[in-house]
Short mmCIF file of C-alpha atoms in Angstrom, two decimals:
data_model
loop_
_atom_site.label_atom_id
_atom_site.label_comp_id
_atom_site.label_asym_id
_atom_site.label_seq_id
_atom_site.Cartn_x
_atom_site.Cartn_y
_atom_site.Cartn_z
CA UNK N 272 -44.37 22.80 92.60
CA UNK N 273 -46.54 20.16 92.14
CA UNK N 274 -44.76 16.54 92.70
CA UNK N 275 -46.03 15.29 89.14
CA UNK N 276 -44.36 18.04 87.13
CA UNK N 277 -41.34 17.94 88.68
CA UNK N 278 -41.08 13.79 87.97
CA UNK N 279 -42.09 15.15 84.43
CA UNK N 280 -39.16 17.65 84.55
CA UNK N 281 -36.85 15.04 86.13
CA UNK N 282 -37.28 12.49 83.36
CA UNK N 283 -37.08 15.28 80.40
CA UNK N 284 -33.77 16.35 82.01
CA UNK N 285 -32.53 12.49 81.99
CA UNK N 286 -33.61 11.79 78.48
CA UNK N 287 -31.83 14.79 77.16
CA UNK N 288 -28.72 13.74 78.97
CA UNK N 289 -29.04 10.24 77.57
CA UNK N 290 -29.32 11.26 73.69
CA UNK N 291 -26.73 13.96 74.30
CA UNK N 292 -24.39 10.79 75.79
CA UNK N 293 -25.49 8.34 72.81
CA UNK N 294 -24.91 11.24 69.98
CA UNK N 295 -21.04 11.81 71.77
CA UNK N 296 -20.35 7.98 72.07
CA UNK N 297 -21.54 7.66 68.31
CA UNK N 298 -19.72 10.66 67.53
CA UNK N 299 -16.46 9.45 69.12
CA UNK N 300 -17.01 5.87 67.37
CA UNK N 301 -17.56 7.14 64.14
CA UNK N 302 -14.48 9.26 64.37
CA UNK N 303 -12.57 6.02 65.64
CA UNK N 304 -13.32 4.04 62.93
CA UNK N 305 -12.20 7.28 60.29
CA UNK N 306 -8.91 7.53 62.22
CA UNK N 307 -8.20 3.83 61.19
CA UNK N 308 -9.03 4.01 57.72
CA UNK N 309 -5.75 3.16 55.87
CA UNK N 310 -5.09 4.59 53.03
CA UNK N 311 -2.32 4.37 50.24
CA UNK N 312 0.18 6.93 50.59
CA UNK N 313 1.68 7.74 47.35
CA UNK N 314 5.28 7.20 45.74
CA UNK N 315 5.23 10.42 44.98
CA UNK N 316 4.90 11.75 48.16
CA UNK N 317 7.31 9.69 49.84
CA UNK N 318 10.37 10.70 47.80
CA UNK N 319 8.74 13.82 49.27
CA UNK N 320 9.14 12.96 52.75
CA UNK N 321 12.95 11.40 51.96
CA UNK N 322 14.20 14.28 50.20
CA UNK N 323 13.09 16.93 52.82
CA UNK N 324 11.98 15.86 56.09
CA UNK N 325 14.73 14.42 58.60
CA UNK N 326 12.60 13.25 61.12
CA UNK N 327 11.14 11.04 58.69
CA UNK N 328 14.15 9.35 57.63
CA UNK N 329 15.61 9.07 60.64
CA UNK N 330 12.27 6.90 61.79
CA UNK N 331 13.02 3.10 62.21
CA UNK N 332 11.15 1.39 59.08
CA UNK N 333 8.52 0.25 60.52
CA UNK N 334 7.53 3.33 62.66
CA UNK N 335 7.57 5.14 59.30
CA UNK N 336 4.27 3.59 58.13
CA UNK N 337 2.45 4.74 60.62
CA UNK N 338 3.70 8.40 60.90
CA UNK N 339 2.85 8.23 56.85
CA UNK N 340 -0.99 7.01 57.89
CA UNK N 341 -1.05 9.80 60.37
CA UNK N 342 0.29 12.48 58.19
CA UNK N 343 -2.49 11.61 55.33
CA UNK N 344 -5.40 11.08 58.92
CA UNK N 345 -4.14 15.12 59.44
CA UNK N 346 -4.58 16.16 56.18
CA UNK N 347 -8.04 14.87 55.47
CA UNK N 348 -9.46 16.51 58.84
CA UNK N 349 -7.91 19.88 58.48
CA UNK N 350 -8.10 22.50 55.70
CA UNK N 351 -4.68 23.99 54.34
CA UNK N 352 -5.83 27.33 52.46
CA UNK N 353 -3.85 28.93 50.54
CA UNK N 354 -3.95 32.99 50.31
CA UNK N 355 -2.48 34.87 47.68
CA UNK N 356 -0.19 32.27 46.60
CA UNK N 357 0.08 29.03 45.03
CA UNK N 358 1.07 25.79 47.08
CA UNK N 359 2.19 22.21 46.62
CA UNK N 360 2.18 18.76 47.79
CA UNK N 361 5.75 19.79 49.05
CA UNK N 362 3.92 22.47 51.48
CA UNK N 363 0.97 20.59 52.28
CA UNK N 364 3.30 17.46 53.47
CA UNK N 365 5.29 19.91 55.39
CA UNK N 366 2.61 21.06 57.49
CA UNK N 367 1.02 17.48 58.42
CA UNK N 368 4.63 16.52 59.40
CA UNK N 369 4.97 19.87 61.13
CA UNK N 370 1.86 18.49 63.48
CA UNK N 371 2.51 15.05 63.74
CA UNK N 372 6.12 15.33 64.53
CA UNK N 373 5.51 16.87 68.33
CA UNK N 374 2.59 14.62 68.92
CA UNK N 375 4.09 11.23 67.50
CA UNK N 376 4.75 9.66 70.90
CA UNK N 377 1.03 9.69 71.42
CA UNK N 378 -0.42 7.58 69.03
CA UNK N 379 -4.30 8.83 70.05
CA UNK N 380 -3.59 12.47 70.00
CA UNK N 381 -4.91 15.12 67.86
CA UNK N 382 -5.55 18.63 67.69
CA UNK N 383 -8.74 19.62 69.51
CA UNK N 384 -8.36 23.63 68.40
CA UNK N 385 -7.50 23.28 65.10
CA UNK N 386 -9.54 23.24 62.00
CA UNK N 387 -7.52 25.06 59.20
CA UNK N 388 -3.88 26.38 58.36
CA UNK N 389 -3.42 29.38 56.17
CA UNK N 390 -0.66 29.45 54.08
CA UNK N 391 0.82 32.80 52.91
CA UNK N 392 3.94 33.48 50.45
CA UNK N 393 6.02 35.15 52.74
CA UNK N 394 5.99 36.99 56.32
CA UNK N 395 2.67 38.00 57.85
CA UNK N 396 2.78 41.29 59.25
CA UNK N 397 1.10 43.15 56.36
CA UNK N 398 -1.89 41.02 57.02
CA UNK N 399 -5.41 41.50 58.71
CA UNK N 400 -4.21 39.08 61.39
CA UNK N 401 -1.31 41.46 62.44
CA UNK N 402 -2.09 45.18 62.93
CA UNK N 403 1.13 45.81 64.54
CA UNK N 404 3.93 43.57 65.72
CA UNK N 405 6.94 46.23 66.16
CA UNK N 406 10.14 44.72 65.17
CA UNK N 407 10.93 41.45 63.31
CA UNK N 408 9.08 39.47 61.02
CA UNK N 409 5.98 37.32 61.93
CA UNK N 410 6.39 34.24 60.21
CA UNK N 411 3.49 32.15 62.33
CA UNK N 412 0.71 32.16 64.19
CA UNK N 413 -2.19 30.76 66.32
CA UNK N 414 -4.90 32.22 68.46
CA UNK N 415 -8.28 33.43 69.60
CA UNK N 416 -10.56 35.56 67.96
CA UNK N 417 -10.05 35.81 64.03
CA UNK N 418 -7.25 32.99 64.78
CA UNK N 419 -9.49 30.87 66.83
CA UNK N 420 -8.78 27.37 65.77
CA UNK N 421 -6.92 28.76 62.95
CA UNK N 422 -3.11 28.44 62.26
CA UNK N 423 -1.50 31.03 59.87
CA UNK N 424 2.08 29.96 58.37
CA UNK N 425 4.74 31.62 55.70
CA UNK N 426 5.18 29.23 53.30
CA UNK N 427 8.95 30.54 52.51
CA UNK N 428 9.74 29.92 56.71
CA UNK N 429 7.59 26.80 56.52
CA UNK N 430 10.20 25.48 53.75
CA UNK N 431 13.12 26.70 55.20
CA UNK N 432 12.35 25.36 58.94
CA UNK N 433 12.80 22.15 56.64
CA UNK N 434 15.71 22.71 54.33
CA UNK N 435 18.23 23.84 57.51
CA UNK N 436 17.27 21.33 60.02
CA UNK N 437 20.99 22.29 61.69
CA UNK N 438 19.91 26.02 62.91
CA UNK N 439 17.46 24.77 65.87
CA UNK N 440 14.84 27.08 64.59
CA UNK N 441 11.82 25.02 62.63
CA UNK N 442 8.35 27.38 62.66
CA UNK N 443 5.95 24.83 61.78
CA UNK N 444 6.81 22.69 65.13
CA UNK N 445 6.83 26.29 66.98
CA UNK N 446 3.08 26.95 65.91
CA UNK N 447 1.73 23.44 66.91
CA UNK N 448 3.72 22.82 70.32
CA UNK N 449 2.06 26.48 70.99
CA UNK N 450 -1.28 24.64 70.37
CA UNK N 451 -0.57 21.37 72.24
CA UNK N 452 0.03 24.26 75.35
CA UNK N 453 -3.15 25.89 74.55
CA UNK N 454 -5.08 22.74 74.12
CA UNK N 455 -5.67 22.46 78.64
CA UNK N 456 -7.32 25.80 78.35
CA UNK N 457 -4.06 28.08 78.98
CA UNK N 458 -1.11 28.80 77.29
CA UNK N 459 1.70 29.09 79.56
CA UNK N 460 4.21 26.96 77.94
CA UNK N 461 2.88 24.25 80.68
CA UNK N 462 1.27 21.33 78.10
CA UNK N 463 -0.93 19.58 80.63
CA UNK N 464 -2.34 17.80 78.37
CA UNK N 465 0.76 15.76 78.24
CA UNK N 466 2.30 16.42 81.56
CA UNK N 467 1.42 14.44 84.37
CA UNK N 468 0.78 16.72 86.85
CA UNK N 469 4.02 15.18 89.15
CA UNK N 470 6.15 16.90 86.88
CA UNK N 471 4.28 20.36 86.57
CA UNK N 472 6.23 21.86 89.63
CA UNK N 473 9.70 20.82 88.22
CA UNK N 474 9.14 22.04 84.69
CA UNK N 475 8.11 25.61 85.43
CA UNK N 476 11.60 25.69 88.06
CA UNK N 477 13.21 24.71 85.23
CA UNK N 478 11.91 27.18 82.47
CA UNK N 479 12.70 30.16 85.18
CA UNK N 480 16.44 28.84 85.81
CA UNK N 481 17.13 28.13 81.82
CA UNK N 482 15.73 31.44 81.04
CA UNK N 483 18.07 33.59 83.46
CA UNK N 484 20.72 31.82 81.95
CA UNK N 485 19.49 33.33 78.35
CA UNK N 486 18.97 36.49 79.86
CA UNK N 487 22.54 36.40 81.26
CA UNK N 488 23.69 35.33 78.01
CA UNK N 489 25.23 31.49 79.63
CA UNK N 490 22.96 30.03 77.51
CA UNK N 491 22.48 29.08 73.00
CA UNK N 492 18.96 28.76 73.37
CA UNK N 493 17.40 31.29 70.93
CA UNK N 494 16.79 34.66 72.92
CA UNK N 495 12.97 34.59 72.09
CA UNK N 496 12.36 31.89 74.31
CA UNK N 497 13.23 34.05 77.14
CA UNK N 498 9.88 36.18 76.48
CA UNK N 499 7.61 34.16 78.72
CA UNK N 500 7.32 30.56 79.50
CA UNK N 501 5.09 30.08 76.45
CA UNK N 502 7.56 30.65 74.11
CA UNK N 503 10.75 29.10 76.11
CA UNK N 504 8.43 25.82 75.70
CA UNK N 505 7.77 26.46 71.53
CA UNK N 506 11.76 27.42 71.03
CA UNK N 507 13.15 24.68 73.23
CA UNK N 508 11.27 21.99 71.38
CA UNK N 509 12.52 22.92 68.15
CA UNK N 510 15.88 22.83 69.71
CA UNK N 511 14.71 19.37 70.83
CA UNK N 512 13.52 18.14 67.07
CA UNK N 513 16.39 19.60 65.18
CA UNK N 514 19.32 19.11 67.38
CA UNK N 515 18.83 16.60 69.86
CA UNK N 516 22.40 15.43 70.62
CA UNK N 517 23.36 18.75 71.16
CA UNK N 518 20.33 19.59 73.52
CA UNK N 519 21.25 16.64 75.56
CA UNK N 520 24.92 17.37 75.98
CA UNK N 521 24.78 21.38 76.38
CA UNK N 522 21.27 20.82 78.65
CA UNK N 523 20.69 17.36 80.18
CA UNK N 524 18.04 18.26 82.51
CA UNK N 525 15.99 19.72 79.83
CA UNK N 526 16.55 17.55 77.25
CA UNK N 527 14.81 14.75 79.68
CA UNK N 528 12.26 16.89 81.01
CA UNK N 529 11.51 17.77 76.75
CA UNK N 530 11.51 13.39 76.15
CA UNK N 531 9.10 13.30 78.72
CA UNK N 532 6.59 15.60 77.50
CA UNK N 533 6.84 14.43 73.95
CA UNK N 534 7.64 10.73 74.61
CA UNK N 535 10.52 10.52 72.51
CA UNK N 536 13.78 10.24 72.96
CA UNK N 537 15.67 11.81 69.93
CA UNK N 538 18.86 11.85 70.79
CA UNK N 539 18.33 8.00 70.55
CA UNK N 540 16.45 8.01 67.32
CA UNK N 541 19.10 10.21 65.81
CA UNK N 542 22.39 8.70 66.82
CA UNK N 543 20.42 5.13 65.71
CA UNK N 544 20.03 6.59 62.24
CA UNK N 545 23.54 8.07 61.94
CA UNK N 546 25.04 4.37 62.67
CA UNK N 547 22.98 2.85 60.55
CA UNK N 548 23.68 5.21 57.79
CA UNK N 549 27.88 4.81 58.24
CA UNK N 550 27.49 0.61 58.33
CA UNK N 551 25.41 1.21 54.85
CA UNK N 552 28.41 3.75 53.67
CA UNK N 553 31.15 1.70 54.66
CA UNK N 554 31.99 -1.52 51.82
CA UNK N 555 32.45 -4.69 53.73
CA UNK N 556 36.01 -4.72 52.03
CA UNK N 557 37.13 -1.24 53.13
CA UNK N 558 39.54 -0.45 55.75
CA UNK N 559 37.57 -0.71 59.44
CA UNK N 560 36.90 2.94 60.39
CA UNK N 561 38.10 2.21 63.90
CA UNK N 562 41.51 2.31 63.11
CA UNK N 563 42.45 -1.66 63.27
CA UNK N 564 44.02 -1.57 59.99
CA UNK N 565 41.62 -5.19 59.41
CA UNK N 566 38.66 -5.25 56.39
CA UNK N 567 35.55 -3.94 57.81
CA UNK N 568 34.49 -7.46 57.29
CA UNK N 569 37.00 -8.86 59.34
CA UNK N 570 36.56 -6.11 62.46
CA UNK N 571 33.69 -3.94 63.71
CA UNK N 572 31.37 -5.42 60.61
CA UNK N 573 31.09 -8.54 62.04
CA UNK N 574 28.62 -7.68 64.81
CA UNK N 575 26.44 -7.48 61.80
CA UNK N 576 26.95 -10.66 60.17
#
């Protein structure tokens, strides 16, 4: 080849790497200075937030600011369609806390494979997306082909993951940890994308020896999670969301091994909230609930004087 052309070739091919470099860098700076856009978050949809999402309340103040800005940053970037029913603000809130929730110990984070959620009234087995499932309801789901960066939620489970936060089950957190898994390329209920690789080894001998104990029946981790290691990931972190005092007392190991993936520790943020909720209860003048026989005042209630 003569030596000219291939300079000429060698200079085309740098160029085209250079403008393909400068359009991601502008890319990722534009979408930078979107992400910290504030915006007002409404009344409205706070009382929202109070009246139906633990989590939320159970936030110290000023961490629940920023969950609200990240909530409203979700819902701006992805579509929520609704199909053959009618939705809310109540539903749409729901599924922004749904994905912020697992991902709210990593402030940066967002959903690579996601660009819309469809909403439908009730189970989804009678739809296009679901040809056959066998037994049991579908209630969620995520992807490839038709689902490819698609989510598809019931709105009826989406409420009710909500309204019983006590029954460890919550299928809006279910359908987004399964996308944090996917988001390294494979789904097999190792999320690499938040696991340091150190702990890779320990967390899959830990998913085989919880799961024989499900198997065996030693164990109140939902059954389902024993179907593969994707799904012993989705239905252990709802266990790890809803009942986090319980997680840590009936499975220490995995309750720590569950903080560390989603940097939180909600056992913490939980019993934090439930003290702070009895000191509001309690009148200063009422009898000390430690059993003293003193005025609250007098006893326990002055470590907060």
């Amino acid at each position: 080849m003569n030596i000219g052309i291939l300079v000429a070739s060698l200079l085309s091919i740098i160029i085209i790497i250079e403008i393909f470099r400068y359009l991601i860098k502008t890319s990722r700076k534009d979408r930078d200075k979107k992400k910290f856009t504030r915006k007002e978050f409404s009344s409205e949809w706070r009382s929202i937030l109070k009246e139906h999402v633990v989590y939320y309340n159970e936030l110290p103040k000023e961490k629940q600011d920023n969950f609200e800005q990240r909530v409203l940053h979700f819902l701006d970037n992805i579509k929520i369609t609704p199909i053959e029913t009618e939705i809310e603000d109540l539903d749409r809130l729901l599924v922004g806390c749904s994905a912020i929730i697992p991902i709210f110990g990593y402030p940066k984070w967002e959903y690579p494979n996601l660009n819309e959620v469809i909403i439908l009234e009730s189970d989804l087995n009678d739809t296009v997306f679901v040809k056959e499932f066998g037994e049991g309801h579908v209630l969620g789901m995520v992807g490839e082909g038709r689902l490819k960066n698609r989510m598809l939620l019931s709105k009826g489970a989406l409420r009710e993951g909500f309204r019983n936060d006590n029954d460890k089950k919550n299928v809006g957190i279910h359908e987004f940890v399964h996308l944090i898994d996917m988001a390294d390329g494979s789904t097999d209920g190792i999320p690499e994308i938040l696991l340091q690789k150190s702990y890779t080894l320990p967390w899959i001998k830990l998913m085989h020896k919880e799961t024989q104990k499900v198997l065996e029946k030693e164990s109140d981790i939902n059954p389902y999670g024993a179907t593969n290691e994707k799904e012993f990931l989705t239905v252990t972190s709802e266990y790890f969301f809803e009942r986090p005092n319980l997680l840590k007392k009936k499975h220490p190991e995995l309750y720590k091994k569950l903080e560390l993936i989603f940097n939180q520790d909600m056992a913490k943020q939980e019993k934090d909230y439930q003290r702070n909720k009895k000191k509001t209860e309690i009148n200063r003048n009422d009898p000390c609930p430690c059993g003293s026989g003193k005025k609250y005042k007098n006893c326990c209630g002055t470590e907060n004087n």
